[in-house]
mmCIF file of C-alpha atoms and ligand atoms in Angstrom:
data_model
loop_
_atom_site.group_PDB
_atom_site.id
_atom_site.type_symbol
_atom_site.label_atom_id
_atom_site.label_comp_id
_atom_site.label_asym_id
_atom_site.label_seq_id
_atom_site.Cartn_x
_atom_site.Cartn_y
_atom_site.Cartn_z
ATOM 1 C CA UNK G 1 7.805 -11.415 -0.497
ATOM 2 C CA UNK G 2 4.123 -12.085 -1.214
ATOM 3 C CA UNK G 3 2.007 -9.848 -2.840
ATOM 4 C CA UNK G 4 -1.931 -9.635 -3.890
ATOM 5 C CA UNK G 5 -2.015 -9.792 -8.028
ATOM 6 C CA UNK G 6 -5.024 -9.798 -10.090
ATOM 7 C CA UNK G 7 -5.406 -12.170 -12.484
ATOM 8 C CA UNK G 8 -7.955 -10.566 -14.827
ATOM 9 C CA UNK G 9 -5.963 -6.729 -14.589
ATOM 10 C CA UNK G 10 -2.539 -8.342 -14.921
ATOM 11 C CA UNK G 11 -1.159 -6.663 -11.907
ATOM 12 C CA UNK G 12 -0.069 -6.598 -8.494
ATOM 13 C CA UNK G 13 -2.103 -4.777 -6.614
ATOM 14 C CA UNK G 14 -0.444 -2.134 -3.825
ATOM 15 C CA UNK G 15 -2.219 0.322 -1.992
ATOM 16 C CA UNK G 16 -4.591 2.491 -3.209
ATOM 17 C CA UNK G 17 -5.624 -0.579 -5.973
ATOM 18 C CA UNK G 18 -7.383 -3.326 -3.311
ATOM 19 C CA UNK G 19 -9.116 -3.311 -0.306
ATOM 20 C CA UNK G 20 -10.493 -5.420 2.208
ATOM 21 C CA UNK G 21 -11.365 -5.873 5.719
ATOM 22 C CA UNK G 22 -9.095 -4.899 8.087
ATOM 23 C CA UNK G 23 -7.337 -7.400 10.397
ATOM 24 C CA UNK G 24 -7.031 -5.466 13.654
ATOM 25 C CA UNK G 25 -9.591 -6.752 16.010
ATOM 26 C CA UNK G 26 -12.887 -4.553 16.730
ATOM 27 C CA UNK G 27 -11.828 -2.428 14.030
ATOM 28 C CA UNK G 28 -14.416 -3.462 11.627
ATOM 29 C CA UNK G 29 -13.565 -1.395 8.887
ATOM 30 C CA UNK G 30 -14.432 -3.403 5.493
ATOM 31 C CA UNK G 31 -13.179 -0.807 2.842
ATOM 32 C CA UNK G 32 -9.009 -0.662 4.255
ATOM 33 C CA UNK G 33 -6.927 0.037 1.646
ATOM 34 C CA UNK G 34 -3.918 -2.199 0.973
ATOM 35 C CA UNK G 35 -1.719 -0.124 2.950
ATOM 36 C CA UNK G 36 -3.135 2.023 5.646
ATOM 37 C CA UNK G 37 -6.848 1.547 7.056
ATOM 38 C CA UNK G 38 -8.762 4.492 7.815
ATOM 39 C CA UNK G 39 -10.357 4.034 10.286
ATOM 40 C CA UNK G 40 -8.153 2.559 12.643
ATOM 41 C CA UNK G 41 -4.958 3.978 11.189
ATOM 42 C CA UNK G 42 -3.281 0.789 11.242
ATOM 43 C CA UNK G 43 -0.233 0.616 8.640
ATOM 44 C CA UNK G 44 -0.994 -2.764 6.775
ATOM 45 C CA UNK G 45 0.736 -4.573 3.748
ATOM 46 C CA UNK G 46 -1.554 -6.172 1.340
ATOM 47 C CA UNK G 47 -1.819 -9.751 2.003
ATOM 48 C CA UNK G 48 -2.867 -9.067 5.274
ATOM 49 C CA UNK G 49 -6.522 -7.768 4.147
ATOM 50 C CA UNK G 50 -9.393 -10.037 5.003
ATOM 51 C CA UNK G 51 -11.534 -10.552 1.870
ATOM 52 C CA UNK G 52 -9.445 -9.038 -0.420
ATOM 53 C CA UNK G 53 -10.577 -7.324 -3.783
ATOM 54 C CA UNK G 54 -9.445 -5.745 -6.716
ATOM 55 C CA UNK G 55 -10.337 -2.005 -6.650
ATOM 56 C CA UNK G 56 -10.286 -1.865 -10.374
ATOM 57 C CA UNK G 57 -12.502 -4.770 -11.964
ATOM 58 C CA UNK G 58 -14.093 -6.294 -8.008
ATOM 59 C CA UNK G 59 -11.987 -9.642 -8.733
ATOM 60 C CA UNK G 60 -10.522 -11.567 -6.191
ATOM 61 C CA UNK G 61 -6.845 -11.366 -5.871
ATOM 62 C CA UNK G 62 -4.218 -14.745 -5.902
ATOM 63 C CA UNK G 63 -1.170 -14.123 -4.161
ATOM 64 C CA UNK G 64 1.785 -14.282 -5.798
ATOM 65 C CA UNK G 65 5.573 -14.040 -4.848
ATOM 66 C CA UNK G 66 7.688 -10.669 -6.052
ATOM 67 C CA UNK G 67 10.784 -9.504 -4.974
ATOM 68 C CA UNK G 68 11.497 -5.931 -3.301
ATOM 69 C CA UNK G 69 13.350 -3.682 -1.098
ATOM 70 C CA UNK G 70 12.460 -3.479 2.872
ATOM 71 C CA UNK G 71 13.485 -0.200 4.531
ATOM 72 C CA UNK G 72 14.361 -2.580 7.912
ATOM 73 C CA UNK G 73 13.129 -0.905 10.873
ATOM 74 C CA UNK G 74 13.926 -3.214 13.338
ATOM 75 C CA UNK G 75 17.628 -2.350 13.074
ATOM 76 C CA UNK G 76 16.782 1.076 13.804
ATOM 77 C CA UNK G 77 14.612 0.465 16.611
ATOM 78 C CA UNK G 78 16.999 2.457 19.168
ATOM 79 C CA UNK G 79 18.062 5.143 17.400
ATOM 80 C CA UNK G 80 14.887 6.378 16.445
ATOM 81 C CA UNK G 81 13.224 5.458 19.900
ATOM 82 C CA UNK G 82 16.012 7.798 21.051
ATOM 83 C CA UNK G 83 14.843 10.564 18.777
ATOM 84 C CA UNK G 84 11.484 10.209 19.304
ATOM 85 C CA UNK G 85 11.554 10.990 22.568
ATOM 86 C CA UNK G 86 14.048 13.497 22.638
ATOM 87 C CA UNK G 87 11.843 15.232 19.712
ATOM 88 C CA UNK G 88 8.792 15.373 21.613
ATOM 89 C CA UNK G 89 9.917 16.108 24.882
ATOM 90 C CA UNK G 90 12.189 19.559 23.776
ATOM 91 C CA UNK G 91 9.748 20.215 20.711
ATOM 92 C CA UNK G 92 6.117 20.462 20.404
ATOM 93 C CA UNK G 93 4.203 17.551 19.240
ATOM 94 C CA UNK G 94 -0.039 17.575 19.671
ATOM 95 C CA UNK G 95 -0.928 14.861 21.768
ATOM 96 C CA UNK G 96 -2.853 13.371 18.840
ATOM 97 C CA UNK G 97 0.783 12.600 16.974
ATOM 98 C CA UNK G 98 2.136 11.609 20.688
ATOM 99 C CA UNK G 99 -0.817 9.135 21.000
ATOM 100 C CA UNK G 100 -0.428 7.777 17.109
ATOM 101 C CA UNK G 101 3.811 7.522 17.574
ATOM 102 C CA UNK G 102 3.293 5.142 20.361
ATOM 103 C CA UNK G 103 0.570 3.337 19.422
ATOM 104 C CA UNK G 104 2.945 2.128 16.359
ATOM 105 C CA UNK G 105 6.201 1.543 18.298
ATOM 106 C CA UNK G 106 4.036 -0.378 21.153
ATOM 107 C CA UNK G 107 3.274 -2.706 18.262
ATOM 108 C CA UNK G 108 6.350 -3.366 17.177
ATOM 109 C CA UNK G 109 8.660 -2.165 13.957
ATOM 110 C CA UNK G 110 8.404 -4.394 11.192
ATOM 111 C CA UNK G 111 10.307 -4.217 7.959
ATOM 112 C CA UNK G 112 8.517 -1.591 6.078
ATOM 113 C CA UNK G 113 8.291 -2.473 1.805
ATOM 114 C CA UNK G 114 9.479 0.555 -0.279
ATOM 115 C CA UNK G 115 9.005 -0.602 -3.546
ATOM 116 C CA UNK G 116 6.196 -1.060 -5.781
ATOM 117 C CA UNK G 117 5.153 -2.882 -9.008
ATOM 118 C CA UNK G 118 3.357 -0.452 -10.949
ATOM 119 C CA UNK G 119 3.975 1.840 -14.047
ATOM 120 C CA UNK G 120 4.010 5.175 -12.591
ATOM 121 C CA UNK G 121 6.511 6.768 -9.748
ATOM 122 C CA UNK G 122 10.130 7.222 -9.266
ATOM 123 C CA UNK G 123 11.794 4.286 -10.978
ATOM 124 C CA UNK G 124 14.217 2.383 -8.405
ATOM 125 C CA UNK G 125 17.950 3.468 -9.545
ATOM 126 C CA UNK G 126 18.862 -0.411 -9.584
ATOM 127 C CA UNK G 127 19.661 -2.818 -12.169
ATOM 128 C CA UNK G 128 17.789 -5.797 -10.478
ATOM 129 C CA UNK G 129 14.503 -3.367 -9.529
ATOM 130 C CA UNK G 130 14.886 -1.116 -12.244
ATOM 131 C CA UNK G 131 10.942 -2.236 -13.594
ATOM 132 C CA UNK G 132 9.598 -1.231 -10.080
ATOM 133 C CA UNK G 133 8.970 2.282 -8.335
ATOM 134 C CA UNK G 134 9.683 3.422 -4.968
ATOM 135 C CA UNK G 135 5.996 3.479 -2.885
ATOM 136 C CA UNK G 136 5.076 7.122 -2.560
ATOM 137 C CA UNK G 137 5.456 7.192 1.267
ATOM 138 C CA UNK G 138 9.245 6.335 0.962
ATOM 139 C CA UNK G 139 9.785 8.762 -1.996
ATOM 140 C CA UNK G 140 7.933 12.325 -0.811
ATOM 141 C CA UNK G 141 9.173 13.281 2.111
ATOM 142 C CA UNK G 142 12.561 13.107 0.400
ATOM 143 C CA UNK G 143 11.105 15.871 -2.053
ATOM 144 C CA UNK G 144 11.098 18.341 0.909
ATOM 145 C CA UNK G 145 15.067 18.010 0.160
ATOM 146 C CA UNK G 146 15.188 17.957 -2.877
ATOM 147 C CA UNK G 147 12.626 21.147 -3.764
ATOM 148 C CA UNK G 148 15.054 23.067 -1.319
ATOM 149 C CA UNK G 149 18.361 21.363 -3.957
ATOM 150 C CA UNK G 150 16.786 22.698 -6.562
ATOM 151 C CA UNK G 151 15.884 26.067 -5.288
ATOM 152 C CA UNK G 152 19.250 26.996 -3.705
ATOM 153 C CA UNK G 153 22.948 24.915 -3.913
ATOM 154 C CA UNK G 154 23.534 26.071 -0.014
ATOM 155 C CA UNK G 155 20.347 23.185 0.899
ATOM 156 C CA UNK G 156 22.579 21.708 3.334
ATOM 157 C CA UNK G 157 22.806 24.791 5.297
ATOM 158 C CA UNK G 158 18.973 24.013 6.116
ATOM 159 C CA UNK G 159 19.031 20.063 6.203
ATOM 160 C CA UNK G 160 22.226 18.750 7.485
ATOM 161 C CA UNK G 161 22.462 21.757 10.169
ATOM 162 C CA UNK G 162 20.098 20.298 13.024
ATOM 163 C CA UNK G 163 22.335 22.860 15.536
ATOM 164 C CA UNK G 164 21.032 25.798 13.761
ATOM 165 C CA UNK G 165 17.734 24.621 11.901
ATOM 166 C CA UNK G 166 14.042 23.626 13.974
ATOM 167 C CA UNK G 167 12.097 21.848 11.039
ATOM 168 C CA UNK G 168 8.104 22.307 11.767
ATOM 169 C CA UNK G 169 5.576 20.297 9.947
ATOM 170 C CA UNK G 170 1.839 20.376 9.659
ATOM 171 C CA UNK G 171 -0.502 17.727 8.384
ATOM 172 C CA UNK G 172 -3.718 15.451 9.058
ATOM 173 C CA UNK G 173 -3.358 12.934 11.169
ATOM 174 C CA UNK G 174 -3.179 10.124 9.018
ATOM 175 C CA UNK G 175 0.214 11.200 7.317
ATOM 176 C CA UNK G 176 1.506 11.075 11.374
ATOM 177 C CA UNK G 177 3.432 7.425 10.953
ATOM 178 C CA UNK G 178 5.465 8.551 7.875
ATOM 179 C CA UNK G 179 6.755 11.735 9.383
ATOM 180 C CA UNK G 180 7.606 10.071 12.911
ATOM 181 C CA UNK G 181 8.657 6.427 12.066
ATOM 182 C CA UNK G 182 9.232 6.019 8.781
ATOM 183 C CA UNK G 183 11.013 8.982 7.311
ATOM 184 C CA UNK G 184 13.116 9.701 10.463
ATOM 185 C CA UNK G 185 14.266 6.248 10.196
ATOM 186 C CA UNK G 186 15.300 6.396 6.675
ATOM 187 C CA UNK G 187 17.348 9.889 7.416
ATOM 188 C CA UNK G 188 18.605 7.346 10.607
ATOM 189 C CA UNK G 189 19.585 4.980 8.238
ATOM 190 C CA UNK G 190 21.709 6.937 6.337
ATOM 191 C CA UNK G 191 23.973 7.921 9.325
ATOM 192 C CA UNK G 192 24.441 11.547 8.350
ATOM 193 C CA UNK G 193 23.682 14.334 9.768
ATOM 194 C CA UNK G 194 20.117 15.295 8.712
ATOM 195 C CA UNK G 195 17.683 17.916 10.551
ATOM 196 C CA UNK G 196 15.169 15.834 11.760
ATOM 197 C CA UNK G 197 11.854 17.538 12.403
ATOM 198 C CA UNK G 198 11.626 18.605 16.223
ATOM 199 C CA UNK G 199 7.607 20.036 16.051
ATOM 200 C CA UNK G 200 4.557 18.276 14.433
ATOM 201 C CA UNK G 201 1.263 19.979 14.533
ATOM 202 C CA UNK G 202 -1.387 17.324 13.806
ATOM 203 C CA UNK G 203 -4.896 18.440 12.360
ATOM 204 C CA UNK G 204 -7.848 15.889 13.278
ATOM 205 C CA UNK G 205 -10.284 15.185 9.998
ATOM 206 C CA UNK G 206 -12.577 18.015 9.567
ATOM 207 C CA UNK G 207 -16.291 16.521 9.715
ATOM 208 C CA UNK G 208 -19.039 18.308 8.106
ATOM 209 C CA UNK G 209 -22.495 18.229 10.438
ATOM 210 C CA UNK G 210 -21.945 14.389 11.932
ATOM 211 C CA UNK G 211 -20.534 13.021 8.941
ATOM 212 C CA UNK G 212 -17.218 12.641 6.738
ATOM 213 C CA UNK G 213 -16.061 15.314 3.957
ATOM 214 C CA UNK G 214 -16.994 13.323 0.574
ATOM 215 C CA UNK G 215 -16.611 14.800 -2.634
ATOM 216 C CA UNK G 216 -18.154 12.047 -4.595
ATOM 217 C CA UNK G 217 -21.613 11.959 -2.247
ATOM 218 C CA UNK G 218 -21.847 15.841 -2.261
ATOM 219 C CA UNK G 219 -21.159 16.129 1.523
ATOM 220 C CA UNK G 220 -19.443 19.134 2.597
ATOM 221 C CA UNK G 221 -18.435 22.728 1.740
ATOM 222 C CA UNK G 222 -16.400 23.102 -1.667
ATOM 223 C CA UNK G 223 -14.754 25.985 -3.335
ATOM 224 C CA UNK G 224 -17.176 26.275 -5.702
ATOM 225 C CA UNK G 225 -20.123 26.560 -2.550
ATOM 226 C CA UNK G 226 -17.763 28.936 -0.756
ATOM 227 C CA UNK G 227 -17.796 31.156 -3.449
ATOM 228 C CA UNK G 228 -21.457 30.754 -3.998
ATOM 229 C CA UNK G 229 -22.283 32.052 -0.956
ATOM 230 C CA UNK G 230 -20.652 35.740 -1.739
ATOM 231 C CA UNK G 231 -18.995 35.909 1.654
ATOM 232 C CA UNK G 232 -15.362 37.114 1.012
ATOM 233 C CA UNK G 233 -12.243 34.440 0.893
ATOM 234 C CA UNK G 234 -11.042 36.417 3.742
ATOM 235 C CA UNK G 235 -13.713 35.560 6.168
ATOM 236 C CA UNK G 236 -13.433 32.076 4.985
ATOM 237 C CA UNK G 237 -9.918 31.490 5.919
ATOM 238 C CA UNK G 238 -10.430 32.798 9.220
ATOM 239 C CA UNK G 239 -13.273 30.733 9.820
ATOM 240 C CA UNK G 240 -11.258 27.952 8.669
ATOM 241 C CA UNK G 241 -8.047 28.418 10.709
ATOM 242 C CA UNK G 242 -9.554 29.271 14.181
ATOM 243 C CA UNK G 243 -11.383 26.235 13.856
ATOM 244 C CA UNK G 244 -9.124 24.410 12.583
ATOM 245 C CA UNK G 245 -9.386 20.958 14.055
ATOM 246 C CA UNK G 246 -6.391 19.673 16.713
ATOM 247 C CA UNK G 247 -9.346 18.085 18.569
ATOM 248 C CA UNK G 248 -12.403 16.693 16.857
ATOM 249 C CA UNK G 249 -14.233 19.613 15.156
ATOM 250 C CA UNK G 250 -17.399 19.954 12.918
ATOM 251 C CA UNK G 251 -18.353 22.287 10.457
ATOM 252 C CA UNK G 252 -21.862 23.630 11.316
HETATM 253 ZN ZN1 ZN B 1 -8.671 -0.708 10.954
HETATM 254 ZN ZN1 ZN B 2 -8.597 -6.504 -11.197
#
């Protein structure tokens, strides 16, 4: 496959290390990162950035051809349409990861990329890859498995018993995509008998006044100003979770 590299870091550059414009139209983001845009929510692989540049020295990535493992979603397309809407129509999904579920199979599965040319990660357990790493999103769901291995040998009796076991999960909306598509379909894949999760609740981003949380511009309410303000941790965390945002929500 092709891949952005930077000449002047020596590296190809996945996710988190270039960004660009994004390419879905009236978007109009012009910071997406190489493999999910903000704004939009859009899943994206590198090379299809507009303007491309290195996050680490501003340079302008070359592209450059790399080999790696696809996690091939097409092939999976009906099984996991068939849990998906078995899933959300027996369990409880908010409508905001409803809305984000379809919006990504209306578009099509693609072949999803799972491995990644950098230095730090879970190396791939494969002669021919063994100087890659798997990309984060394939790699941590699995951990929810594998923390329960290494807490108790009986795991299976919680994640290959979906007669017995409901799996819940909670998270902000942007993680939606890996916990409906992507990590179903690699459990799919396997053809075993995983629990699959049956209810998502979806948090929207918390704003602060009219604006984005951002640590690095000082906008928001941080630990440190919580505790500043002498009202007790208690108070806070009700605050917190009866406002907690499954609709769009500001801080005031
Ligand atoms: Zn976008
Ligand atoms: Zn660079």
């Amino acid at each position: 496959m092709q891949q952005l590299y930077c000449e002047s870091c020596q590296r190809f550059l996945a996710d988190r290390f270039v960004v660009g414009s994004c390419p879905v139209e009236g978007c109009g983001n012009d910071t997406a990162r190489g493999d999910q845009c903000d704004r939009c929510g859009r899943l994206l692989n590198s090379t299809e950035l507009i303007d491309p540049r290195c996050k680490v020295c501003e340079g302008i990535p070359i592209v450059r051809d790399t080999d790696h493992l696809f996690l091939e979603l097409p092939l999976l397309k009906e099984q996991l349409e068939k849990y998906i809407d078995e899933a959300s129509a027996t369990g409880s999904w908010s409508q905001n990861a409803v809305r984000i579920t379809d919006a990504w199979l209306k578009e099509g599965l693609r072949p999803r990329c799972i491995t990644r040319d950098l230095k730090w990660g879970v190396p791939v357990p494969h002669e021919k890859y063994k100087d890659k790493v798997f990309y984060v999103w394939f790699d941590a769901p699995i951990g929810y498995i594998s923390i329960t291995a290494c807490y108790t040998p009986e795991w299976e009796k919680w994640w290959k018993n979906p007669e017995n076991v409901e799996l819940y999960q909670f998270m902000g909306k942007d993680n939606v995509p890996f916990h409906t598509v992507m990590f179903p379909s690699a459990l799919l894949g396997t053809g075993e008998n995983w629990t699959l999760m049956k209810n998502i609740s979806v948090t929207e981003y918390l704003n602060y006044e009219s604006g984005k949380f951002s640590k690095t511009k000082g906008i928001g309410v941080f630990g440190n100003d919580a505790k500043a303000t002498n009202i007790p941790a208690d108070v806070w965390r009700y605050y917190l979770l009866s406002n907690r945002p499954e609709v769009r929500f500001r801080l005031n």
